[in-house]
């Protein structure tokens, strides 16, 4: 079975102490994961070493960065390089979250550079794509996400592409409490899989995990994750509450 993943995106929330307590509360729940299931915590940079050491004992749990620089190293004050993440043992990084695209002008080509650097350092990119409400209302969402994949990922050879995790996050559903219907999620995930299949072949299409993100909650996760092409979720708000995120993890297929 494809990997099924619950990924928490804490964004710029929680103090160090609150973050540590949240992780402890989640681990106390004694969650047992099947071999194909994984839980990833994308935490703020200053908490990565703590999160990494907290998850170390927990098989199938991992810490992730929420972003990285598209530059290798040098005079880029305030940036964090992929090499730095690698040097503290981080194996996952969210790339191209819509908030990065919108507030920090990250383009598909900048994201391609980040993807390349991550793969060079054996860090798995959790690559986000997704359309705005205006694009959805114009009916052009399929072409839009296809272009995001094409311009940021499709230069990769098959060996590298195989390492990617994709998160489909319709912008109109992020932090809004408005979730895509299971029909909308399944339709887009199947589309993404067929776009991957057309470029890399059907084996690749059925191998890559595609997570859904956008107001995943404890009370809708099971239904969303039950869609054939939805392989878990990238979760913002609900990942900040231990009991909610535990429920979401337990909703994985
Ligand atoms: C996200 O941060 O990627 C996200 C989907 O947020 P939320 O779950 O709060 O909508």
PDB file of C-alpha atoms and ligand atoms in Angstrom:
ATOM      1  CA  UNK A   1       0.000   0.000   0.000  1.00  0.00           C
ATOM      2  CA  UNK A   2       1.087   3.587  -0.673  1.00  0.00           C
ATOM      3  CA  UNK A   3       2.401   5.537   2.310  1.00  0.00           C
ATOM      4  CA  UNK A   4      -0.399   7.200   4.271  1.00  0.00           C
ATOM      5  CA  UNK A   5       0.766  10.340   6.045  1.00  0.00           C
ATOM      6  CA  UNK A   6      -0.553  12.753   8.644  1.00  0.00           C
ATOM      7  CA  UNK A   7       1.586  15.896   8.453  1.00  0.00           C
ATOM      8  CA  UNK A   8       1.238  18.684  11.011  1.00  0.00           C
ATOM      9  CA  UNK A   9       2.060  22.218   9.918  1.00  0.00           C
ATOM     10  CA  UNK A  10       2.431  24.349  13.031  1.00  0.00           C
ATOM     11  CA  UNK A  11       3.185  27.462  10.928  1.00  0.00           C
ATOM     12  CA  UNK A  12       4.247  30.403  13.168  1.00  0.00           C
ATOM     13  CA  UNK A  13       2.360  29.186  16.235  1.00  0.00           C
ATOM     14  CA  UNK A  14       3.213  27.977  19.755  1.00  0.00           C
ATOM     15  CA  UNK A  15       6.093  28.817  22.069  1.00  0.00           C
ATOM     16  CA  UNK A  16       8.910  26.295  22.442  1.00  0.00           C
ATOM     17  CA  UNK A  17       7.363  25.017  25.700  1.00  0.00           C
ATOM     18  CA  UNK A  18       3.897  24.702  24.176  1.00  0.00           C
ATOM     19  CA  UNK A  19       5.342  22.822  21.224  1.00  0.00           C
ATOM     20  CA  UNK A  20       7.222  20.419  23.455  1.00  0.00           C
ATOM     21  CA  UNK A  21       4.085  19.775  25.525  1.00  0.00           C
ATOM     22  CA  UNK A  22       2.001  19.211  22.386  1.00  0.00           C
ATOM     23  CA  UNK A  23       4.441  16.557  21.148  1.00  0.00           C
ATOM     24  CA  UNK A  24       4.523  14.883  24.568  1.00  0.00           C
ATOM     25  CA  UNK A  25       0.729  14.859  24.778  1.00  0.00           C
ATOM     26  CA  UNK A  26       0.518  13.249  21.348  1.00  0.00           C
ATOM     27  CA  UNK A  27       3.106  10.584  22.170  1.00  0.00           C
ATOM     28  CA  UNK A  28       1.414   9.779  25.458  1.00  0.00           C
ATOM     29  CA  UNK A  29      -1.627   8.699  23.471  1.00  0.00           C
ATOM     30  CA  UNK A  30       0.283   5.583  22.489  1.00  0.00           C
ATOM     31  CA  UNK A  31      -0.608   5.653  18.828  1.00  0.00           C
ATOM     32  CA  UNK A  32       0.235   2.510  16.946  1.00  0.00           C
ATOM     33  CA  UNK A  33       0.975   2.990  13.292  1.00  0.00           C
ATOM     34  CA  UNK A  34       0.917   0.358  10.556  1.00  0.00           C
ATOM     35  CA  UNK A  35       4.169   0.030   8.586  1.00  0.00           C
ATOM     36  CA  UNK A  36       2.739   2.093   5.689  1.00  0.00           C
ATOM     37  CA  UNK A  37       1.647   4.971   7.975  1.00  0.00           C
ATOM     38  CA  UNK A  38       3.748   7.989   8.927  1.00  0.00           C
ATOM     39  CA  UNK A  39       3.369  11.133  11.012  1.00  0.00           C
ATOM     40  CA  UNK A  40       5.387  14.257  10.266  1.00  0.00           C
ATOM     41  CA  UNK A  41       5.638  17.409  12.401  1.00  0.00           C
ATOM     42  CA  UNK A  42       6.611  20.545  10.472  1.00  0.00           C
ATOM     43  CA  UNK A  43       7.702  22.862  13.258  1.00  0.00           C
ATOM     44  CA  UNK A  44       9.354  26.316  13.352  1.00  0.00           C
ATOM     45  CA  UNK A  45      13.127  26.291  12.748  1.00  0.00           C
ATOM     46  CA  UNK A  46      14.133  26.958  16.407  1.00  0.00           C
ATOM     47  CA  UNK A  47      12.183  23.868  17.514  1.00  0.00           C
ATOM     48  CA  UNK A  48      13.594  21.410  14.984  1.00  0.00           C
ATOM     49  CA  UNK A  49      16.305  19.923  17.192  1.00  0.00           C
ATOM     50  CA  UNK A  50      13.838  19.482  20.067  1.00  0.00           C
ATOM     51  CA  UNK A  51      11.208  17.935  17.771  1.00  0.00           C
ATOM     52  CA  UNK A  52      13.796  15.689  16.183  1.00  0.00           C
ATOM     53  CA  UNK A  53      14.910  14.364  19.578  1.00  0.00           C
ATOM     54  CA  UNK A  54      11.293  13.924  20.737  1.00  0.00           C
ATOM     55  CA  UNK A  55      10.369  11.852  17.687  1.00  0.00           C
ATOM     56  CA  UNK A  56      13.598   9.863  17.621  1.00  0.00           C
ATOM     57  CA  UNK A  57      12.204   7.124  19.860  1.00  0.00           C
ATOM     58  CA  UNK A  58       8.957   6.979  17.936  1.00  0.00           C
ATOM     59  CA  UNK A  59       9.183   4.792  14.879  1.00  0.00           C
ATOM     60  CA  UNK A  60       7.406   6.256  11.853  1.00  0.00           C
ATOM     61  CA  UNK A  61       7.353   9.770  13.321  1.00  0.00           C
ATOM     62  CA  UNK A  62       9.552  12.525  11.885  1.00  0.00           C
ATOM     63  CA  UNK A  63      10.306  16.210  12.273  1.00  0.00           C
ATOM     64  CA  UNK A  64      10.162  18.477   9.224  1.00  0.00           C
ATOM     65  CA  UNK A  65      11.089  22.025   8.302  1.00  0.00           C
ATOM     66  CA  UNK A  66       8.373  24.307   6.944  1.00  0.00           C
ATOM     67  CA  UNK A  67      10.647  25.966   4.408  1.00  0.00           C
ATOM     68  CA  UNK A  68      14.252  26.276   3.277  1.00  0.00           C
ATOM     69  CA  UNK A  69      16.318  28.661   1.192  1.00  0.00           C
ATOM     70  CA  UNK A  70      16.654  28.242  -2.554  1.00  0.00           C
ATOM     71  CA  UNK A  71      20.316  29.262  -2.164  1.00  0.00           C
ATOM     72  CA  UNK A  72      22.979  26.796  -1.193  1.00  0.00           C
ATOM     73  CA  UNK A  73      24.850  29.018   1.296  1.00  0.00           C
ATOM     74  CA  UNK A  74      26.261  32.504   1.651  1.00  0.00           C
ATOM     75  CA  UNK A  75      25.228  36.074   2.393  1.00  0.00           C
ATOM     76  CA  UNK A  76      21.470  35.610   2.738  1.00  0.00           C
ATOM     77  CA  UNK A  77      20.741  36.987   6.203  1.00  0.00           C
ATOM     78  CA  UNK A  78      17.891  35.246   7.973  1.00  0.00           C
ATOM     79  CA  UNK A  79      17.694  32.316   5.563  1.00  0.00           C
ATOM     80  CA  UNK A  80      18.092  28.635   6.500  1.00  0.00           C
ATOM     81  CA  UNK A  81      19.845  26.361   4.037  1.00  0.00           C
ATOM     82  CA  UNK A  82      19.035  22.771   3.172  1.00  0.00           C
ATOM     83  CA  UNK A  83      22.578  21.840   4.205  1.00  0.00           C
ATOM     84  CA  UNK A  84      21.853  23.230   7.692  1.00  0.00           C
ATOM     85  CA  UNK A  85      18.685  21.132   7.929  1.00  0.00           C
ATOM     86  CA  UNK A  86      20.610  18.084   6.769  1.00  0.00           C
ATOM     87  CA  UNK A  87      23.328  18.745   9.345  1.00  0.00           C
ATOM     88  CA  UNK A  88      20.796  18.404  12.204  1.00  0.00           C
ATOM     89  CA  UNK A  89      19.287  15.245  10.737  1.00  0.00           C
ATOM     90  CA  UNK A  90      16.083  16.615   9.229  1.00  0.00           C
ATOM     91  CA  UNK A  91      14.633  14.388   6.499  1.00  0.00           C
ATOM     92  CA  UNK A  92      11.516  16.299   5.372  1.00  0.00           C
ATOM     93  CA  UNK A  93      10.743  19.867   4.311  1.00  0.00           C
ATOM     94  CA  UNK A  94       7.502  21.504   3.186  1.00  0.00           C
ATOM     95  CA  UNK A  95       8.092  23.272  -0.113  1.00  0.00           C
ATOM     96  CA  UNK A  96       5.785  25.796  -1.762  1.00  0.00           C
ATOM     97  CA  UNK A  97       3.080  26.212   0.857  1.00  0.00           C
ATOM     98  CA  UNK A  98       0.554  28.711  -0.516  1.00  0.00           C
ATOM     99  CA  UNK A  99       1.437  31.134   2.293  1.00  0.00           C
ATOM    100  CA  UNK A 100       5.053  31.130   1.065  1.00  0.00           C
ATOM    101  CA  UNK A 101       3.901  31.568  -2.519  1.00  0.00           C
ATOM    102  CA  UNK A 102       1.568  34.422  -1.590  1.00  0.00           C
ATOM    103  CA  UNK A 103       3.453  36.396   1.090  1.00  0.00           C
ATOM    104  CA  UNK A 104       7.033  35.673   0.040  1.00  0.00           C
ATOM    105  CA  UNK A 105       6.592  35.618  -3.736  1.00  0.00           C
ATOM    106  CA  UNK A 106       7.853  32.082  -4.184  1.00  0.00           C
ATOM    107  CA  UNK A 107       7.447  31.163  -7.832  1.00  0.00           C
ATOM    108  CA  UNK A 108       7.353  27.740  -9.433  1.00  0.00           C
ATOM    109  CA  UNK A 109      10.945  28.178 -10.600  1.00  0.00           C
ATOM    110  CA  UNK A 110      12.220  29.197  -7.128  1.00  0.00           C
ATOM    111  CA  UNK A 111      10.431  26.127  -5.765  1.00  0.00           C
ATOM    112  CA  UNK A 112      12.138  23.943  -8.366  1.00  0.00           C
ATOM    113  CA  UNK A 113      15.480  25.169  -6.973  1.00  0.00           C
ATOM    114  CA  UNK A 114      14.390  24.300  -3.422  1.00  0.00           C
ATOM    115  CA  UNK A 115      13.242  20.844  -4.524  1.00  0.00           C
ATOM    116  CA  UNK A 116      16.617  20.239  -6.199  1.00  0.00           C
ATOM    117  CA  UNK A 117      18.569  21.262  -3.100  1.00  0.00           C
ATOM    118  CA  UNK A 118      16.415  19.115  -0.823  1.00  0.00           C
ATOM    119  CA  UNK A 119      16.926  16.046  -2.981  1.00  0.00           C
ATOM    120  CA  UNK A 120      20.654  16.725  -3.187  1.00  0.00           C
ATOM    121  CA  UNK A 121      20.733  16.461   0.633  1.00  0.00           C
ATOM    122  CA  UNK A 122      18.331  13.523   0.885  1.00  0.00           C
ATOM    123  CA  UNK A 123      15.545  15.647   2.322  1.00  0.00           C
ATOM    124  CA  UNK A 124      12.092  14.665   1.114  1.00  0.00           C
ATOM    125  CA  UNK A 125      10.100  17.627  -0.184  1.00  0.00           C
ATOM    126  CA  UNK A 126       6.442  17.783   0.798  1.00  0.00           C
ATOM    127  CA  UNK A 127       5.502  19.767  -2.282  1.00  0.00           C
ATOM    128  CA  UNK A 128       2.351  21.884  -1.987  1.00  0.00           C
ATOM    129  CA  UNK A 129       0.123  22.826  -4.883  1.00  0.00           C
ATOM    130  CA  UNK A 130      -3.380  24.207  -5.089  1.00  0.00           C
ATOM    131  CA  UNK A 131      -5.550  26.870  -6.650  1.00  0.00           C
ATOM    132  CA  UNK A 132      -7.168  30.070  -5.384  1.00  0.00           C
ATOM    133  CA  UNK A 133     -10.920  30.534  -5.164  1.00  0.00           C
ATOM    134  CA  UNK A 134     -10.894  32.717  -8.300  1.00  0.00           C
ATOM    135  CA  UNK A 135      -9.174  29.967 -10.293  1.00  0.00           C
ATOM    136  CA  UNK A 136     -11.574  27.325  -8.954  1.00  0.00           C
ATOM    137  CA  UNK A 137     -14.544  29.532  -9.872  1.00  0.00           C
ATOM    138  CA  UNK A 138     -13.181  29.969 -13.376  1.00  0.00           C
ATOM    139  CA  UNK A 139     -12.949  26.175 -13.697  1.00  0.00           C
ATOM    140  CA  UNK A 140      -9.216  26.300 -14.488  1.00  0.00           C
ATOM    141  CA  UNK A 141      -7.959  24.474 -11.355  1.00  0.00           C
ATOM    142  CA  UNK A 142      -6.772  21.365 -13.194  1.00  0.00           C
ATOM    143  CA  UNK A 143      -4.563  23.296 -15.614  1.00  0.00           C
ATOM    144  CA  UNK A 144      -3.277  25.484 -12.766  1.00  0.00           C
ATOM    145  CA  UNK A 145      -2.039  22.664 -10.535  1.00  0.00           C
ATOM    146  CA  UNK A 146      -0.699  20.806 -13.557  1.00  0.00           C
ATOM    147  CA  UNK A 147       1.496  23.823 -14.331  1.00  0.00           C
ATOM    148  CA  UNK A 148       2.704  23.967 -10.713  1.00  0.00           C
ATOM    149  CA  UNK A 149       3.846  20.345 -10.954  1.00  0.00           C
ATOM    150  CA  UNK A 150       5.304  20.783 -14.415  1.00  0.00           C
ATOM    151  CA  UNK A 151       7.359  23.869 -13.540  1.00  0.00           C
ATOM    152  CA  UNK A 152       8.615  22.743 -10.134  1.00  0.00           C
ATOM    153  CA  UNK A 153       8.883  18.942 -10.361  1.00  0.00           C
ATOM    154  CA  UNK A 154       8.838  17.561 -13.872  1.00  0.00           C
ATOM    155  CA  UNK A 155      12.506  18.319 -14.570  1.00  0.00           C
ATOM    156  CA  UNK A 156      13.311  15.532 -12.060  1.00  0.00           C
ATOM    157  CA  UNK A 157      14.362  12.121 -13.281  1.00  0.00           C
ATOM    158  CA  UNK A 158      12.266   9.157 -12.127  1.00  0.00           C
ATOM    159  CA  UNK A 159      14.599   8.202  -9.314  1.00  0.00           C
ATOM    160  CA  UNK A 160      14.296  11.659  -7.765  1.00  0.00           C
ATOM    161  CA  UNK A 161      10.598  12.072  -8.490  1.00  0.00           C
ATOM    162  CA  UNK A 162       9.934   8.869  -6.578  1.00  0.00           C
ATOM    163  CA  UNK A 163      11.030  10.604  -3.378  1.00  0.00           C
ATOM    164  CA  UNK A 164       8.439  13.416  -3.586  1.00  0.00           C
ATOM    165  CA  UNK A 165       5.345  13.736  -1.425  1.00  0.00           C
ATOM    166  CA  UNK A 166       2.644  15.987  -2.872  1.00  0.00           C
ATOM    167  CA  UNK A 167       0.104  17.957  -0.843  1.00  0.00           C
ATOM    168  CA  UNK A 168      -2.921  19.303  -2.695  1.00  0.00           C
ATOM    169  CA  UNK A 169      -4.117  22.332  -0.766  1.00  0.00           C
ATOM    170  CA  UNK A 170      -6.872  24.421  -2.333  1.00  0.00           C
ATOM    171  CA  UNK A 171      -6.111  27.923  -1.036  1.00  0.00           C
ATOM    172  CA  UNK A 172      -9.794  28.621  -0.469  1.00  0.00           C
ATOM    173  CA  UNK A 173      -9.877  25.793   2.085  1.00  0.00           C
ATOM    174  CA  UNK A 174      -6.747  26.674   4.081  1.00  0.00           C
ATOM    175  CA  UNK A 175      -7.549  28.068   7.518  1.00  0.00           C
ATOM    176  CA  UNK A 176     -11.052  28.979   6.373  1.00  0.00           C
ATOM    177  CA  UNK A 177     -13.001  26.107   7.887  1.00  0.00           C
ATOM    178  CA  UNK A 178     -14.249  25.450   4.355  1.00  0.00           C
ATOM    179  CA  UNK A 179     -13.182  21.936   3.336  1.00  0.00           C
ATOM    180  CA  UNK A 180     -13.175  20.556  -0.184  1.00  0.00           C
ATOM    181  CA  UNK A 181     -15.888  17.939  -0.555  1.00  0.00           C
ATOM    182  CA  UNK A 182     -14.693  14.379  -0.860  1.00  0.00           C
ATOM    183  CA  UNK A 183     -15.781  14.594  -4.502  1.00  0.00           C
ATOM    184  CA  UNK A 184     -13.636  17.692  -5.146  1.00  0.00           C
ATOM    185  CA  UNK A 185     -10.641  16.221  -3.291  1.00  0.00           C
ATOM    186  CA  UNK A 186     -10.846  12.844  -5.027  1.00  0.00           C
ATOM    187  CA  UNK A 187     -11.305  14.451  -8.452  1.00  0.00           C
ATOM    188  CA  UNK A 188      -8.221  16.652  -8.057  1.00  0.00           C
ATOM    189  CA  UNK A 189      -6.090  13.887  -6.561  1.00  0.00           C
ATOM    190  CA  UNK A 190      -7.018  11.573  -9.434  1.00  0.00           C
ATOM    191  CA  UNK A 191      -6.163  14.391 -11.862  1.00  0.00           C
ATOM    192  CA  UNK A 192      -2.756  14.908 -10.215  1.00  0.00           C
ATOM    193  CA  UNK A 193      -2.106  11.195 -10.432  1.00  0.00           C
ATOM    194  CA  UNK A 194      -2.974  11.140 -14.109  1.00  0.00           C
ATOM    195  CA  UNK A 195      -0.723  14.158 -14.777  1.00  0.00           C
ATOM    196  CA  UNK A 196       2.137  12.333 -13.026  1.00  0.00           C
ATOM    197  CA  UNK A 197       1.263   9.159 -14.932  1.00  0.00           C
ATOM    198  CA  UNK A 198       1.355  10.932 -18.303  1.00  0.00           C
ATOM    199  CA  UNK A 199       4.851  12.187 -17.566  1.00  0.00           C
ATOM    200  CA  UNK A 200       6.414   9.348 -15.553  1.00  0.00           C
ATOM    201  CA  UNK A 201       4.209   6.326 -16.186  1.00  0.00           C
ATOM    202  CA  UNK A 202       1.513   4.592 -14.199  1.00  0.00           C
ATOM    203  CA  UNK A 203       3.845   2.939 -11.677  1.00  0.00           C
ATOM    204  CA  UNK A 204       5.067   6.349 -10.498  1.00  0.00           C
ATOM    205  CA  UNK A 205       1.519   7.720 -10.466  1.00  0.00           C
ATOM    206  CA  UNK A 206       0.346   5.010  -8.135  1.00  0.00           C
ATOM    207  CA  UNK A 207       3.457   5.214  -5.942  1.00  0.00           C
ATOM    208  CA  UNK A 208       3.537   8.908  -4.942  1.00  0.00           C
ATOM    209  CA  UNK A 209       1.574   9.879  -1.818  1.00  0.00           C
ATOM    210  CA  UNK A 210      -0.805  12.792  -2.395  1.00  0.00           C
ATOM    211  CA  UNK A 211      -2.015  14.435   0.815  1.00  0.00           C
ATOM    212  CA  UNK A 212      -5.033  16.682   1.066  1.00  0.00           C
ATOM    213  CA  UNK A 213      -4.759  19.973   2.998  1.00  0.00           C
ATOM    214  CA  UNK A 214      -7.376  22.564   3.793  1.00  0.00           C
ATOM    215  CA  UNK A 215      -9.334  22.598   7.058  1.00  0.00           C
ATOM    216  CA  UNK A 216      -8.798  18.920   7.811  1.00  0.00           C
ATOM    217  CA  UNK A 217     -10.362  18.407  11.234  1.00  0.00           C
ATOM    218  CA  UNK A 218     -10.920  15.522  13.643  1.00  0.00           C
ATOM    219  CA  UNK A 219     -14.486  15.222  12.399  1.00  0.00           C
ATOM    220  CA  UNK A 220     -13.819  15.167   8.638  1.00  0.00           C
ATOM    221  CA  UNK A 221     -10.442  13.430   8.346  1.00  0.00           C
ATOM    222  CA  UNK A 222     -11.786   9.896   8.090  1.00  0.00           C
ATOM    223  CA  UNK A 223     -14.138  10.780   5.258  1.00  0.00           C
ATOM    224  CA  UNK A 224     -11.469  12.723   3.329  1.00  0.00           C
ATOM    225  CA  UNK A 225      -8.796  10.055   3.840  1.00  0.00           C
ATOM    226  CA  UNK A 226     -11.202   7.355   2.694  1.00  0.00           C
ATOM    227  CA  UNK A 227     -11.019   8.715  -0.891  1.00  0.00           C
ATOM    228  CA  UNK A 228      -9.092   6.291  -3.068  1.00  0.00           C
ATOM    229  CA  UNK A 229      -6.444   8.825  -4.124  1.00  0.00           C
ATOM    230  CA  UNK A 230      -6.132  10.755  -0.848  1.00  0.00           C
ATOM    231  CA  UNK A 231      -3.178   9.479   1.168  1.00  0.00           C
ATOM    232  CA  UNK A 232      -3.643  11.447   4.376  1.00  0.00           C
ATOM    233  CA  UNK A 233      -3.447  15.140   5.107  1.00  0.00           C
ATOM    234  CA  UNK A 234      -1.365  18.238   5.663  1.00  0.00           C
ATOM    235  CA  UNK A 235      -2.988  19.811   8.697  1.00  0.00           C
ATOM    236  CA  UNK A 236      -2.641  23.345  10.038  1.00  0.00           C
ATOM    237  CA  UNK A 237      -5.047  24.508  12.759  1.00  0.00           C
ATOM    238  CA  UNK A 238      -6.142  21.079  13.965  1.00  0.00           C
ATOM    239  CA  UNK A 239      -2.527  19.943  14.388  1.00  0.00           C
ATOM    240  CA  UNK A 240      -2.134  22.414  17.271  1.00  0.00           C
ATOM    241  CA  UNK A 241      -4.581  20.530  19.497  1.00  0.00           C
ATOM    242  CA  UNK A 242      -3.290  17.157  20.701  1.00  0.00           C
ATOM    243  CA  UNK A 243      -6.663  15.375  20.868  1.00  0.00           C
ATOM    244  CA  UNK A 244      -7.651  16.611  17.395  1.00  0.00           C
ATOM    245  CA  UNK A 245      -4.393  15.623  15.752  1.00  0.00           C
ATOM    246  CA  UNK A 246      -4.440  12.218  17.466  1.00  0.00           C
ATOM    247  CA  UNK A 247      -7.894  11.642  15.985  1.00  0.00           C
ATOM    248  CA  UNK A 248      -6.605  12.710  12.560  1.00  0.00           C
ATOM    249  CA  UNK A 249      -3.679  10.282  12.817  1.00  0.00           C
ATOM    250  CA  UNK A 250      -6.124   7.526  13.745  1.00  0.00           C
ATOM    251  CA  UNK A 251      -8.133   8.362  10.619  1.00  0.00           C
ATOM    252  CA  UNK A 252      -5.315   7.288   8.288  1.00  0.00           C
ATOM    253  CA  UNK A 253      -6.099   4.353   6.033  1.00  0.00           C
TER     254      UNK A 253
HETATM  255  C1  LIG B   1      -1.994  24.174   6.079  1.00  0.00           C
HETATM  256  O1  LIG B   1      -1.398  24.873   6.859  1.00  0.00           O
HETATM  257  O2  LIG B   1      -1.378  23.633   5.180  1.00  0.00           O
HETATM  258  C2  LIG B   1      -3.441  23.967   6.250  1.00  0.00           C
HETATM  259  C3  LIG B   1      -4.045  23.158   5.455  1.00  0.00           C
HETATM  260  O3  LIG B   1      -4.052  24.671   7.264  1.00  0.00           O
HETATM  261  P1  LIG B   1      -5.518  24.359   7.886  1.00  0.00           P
HETATM  262  O4  LIG B   1      -5.559  22.885   8.186  1.00  0.00           O
HETATM  263  O5  LIG B   1      -5.602  25.211   9.102  1.00  0.00           O
HETATM  264  O6  LIG B   1      -6.523  24.733   6.843  1.00  0.00           O
END
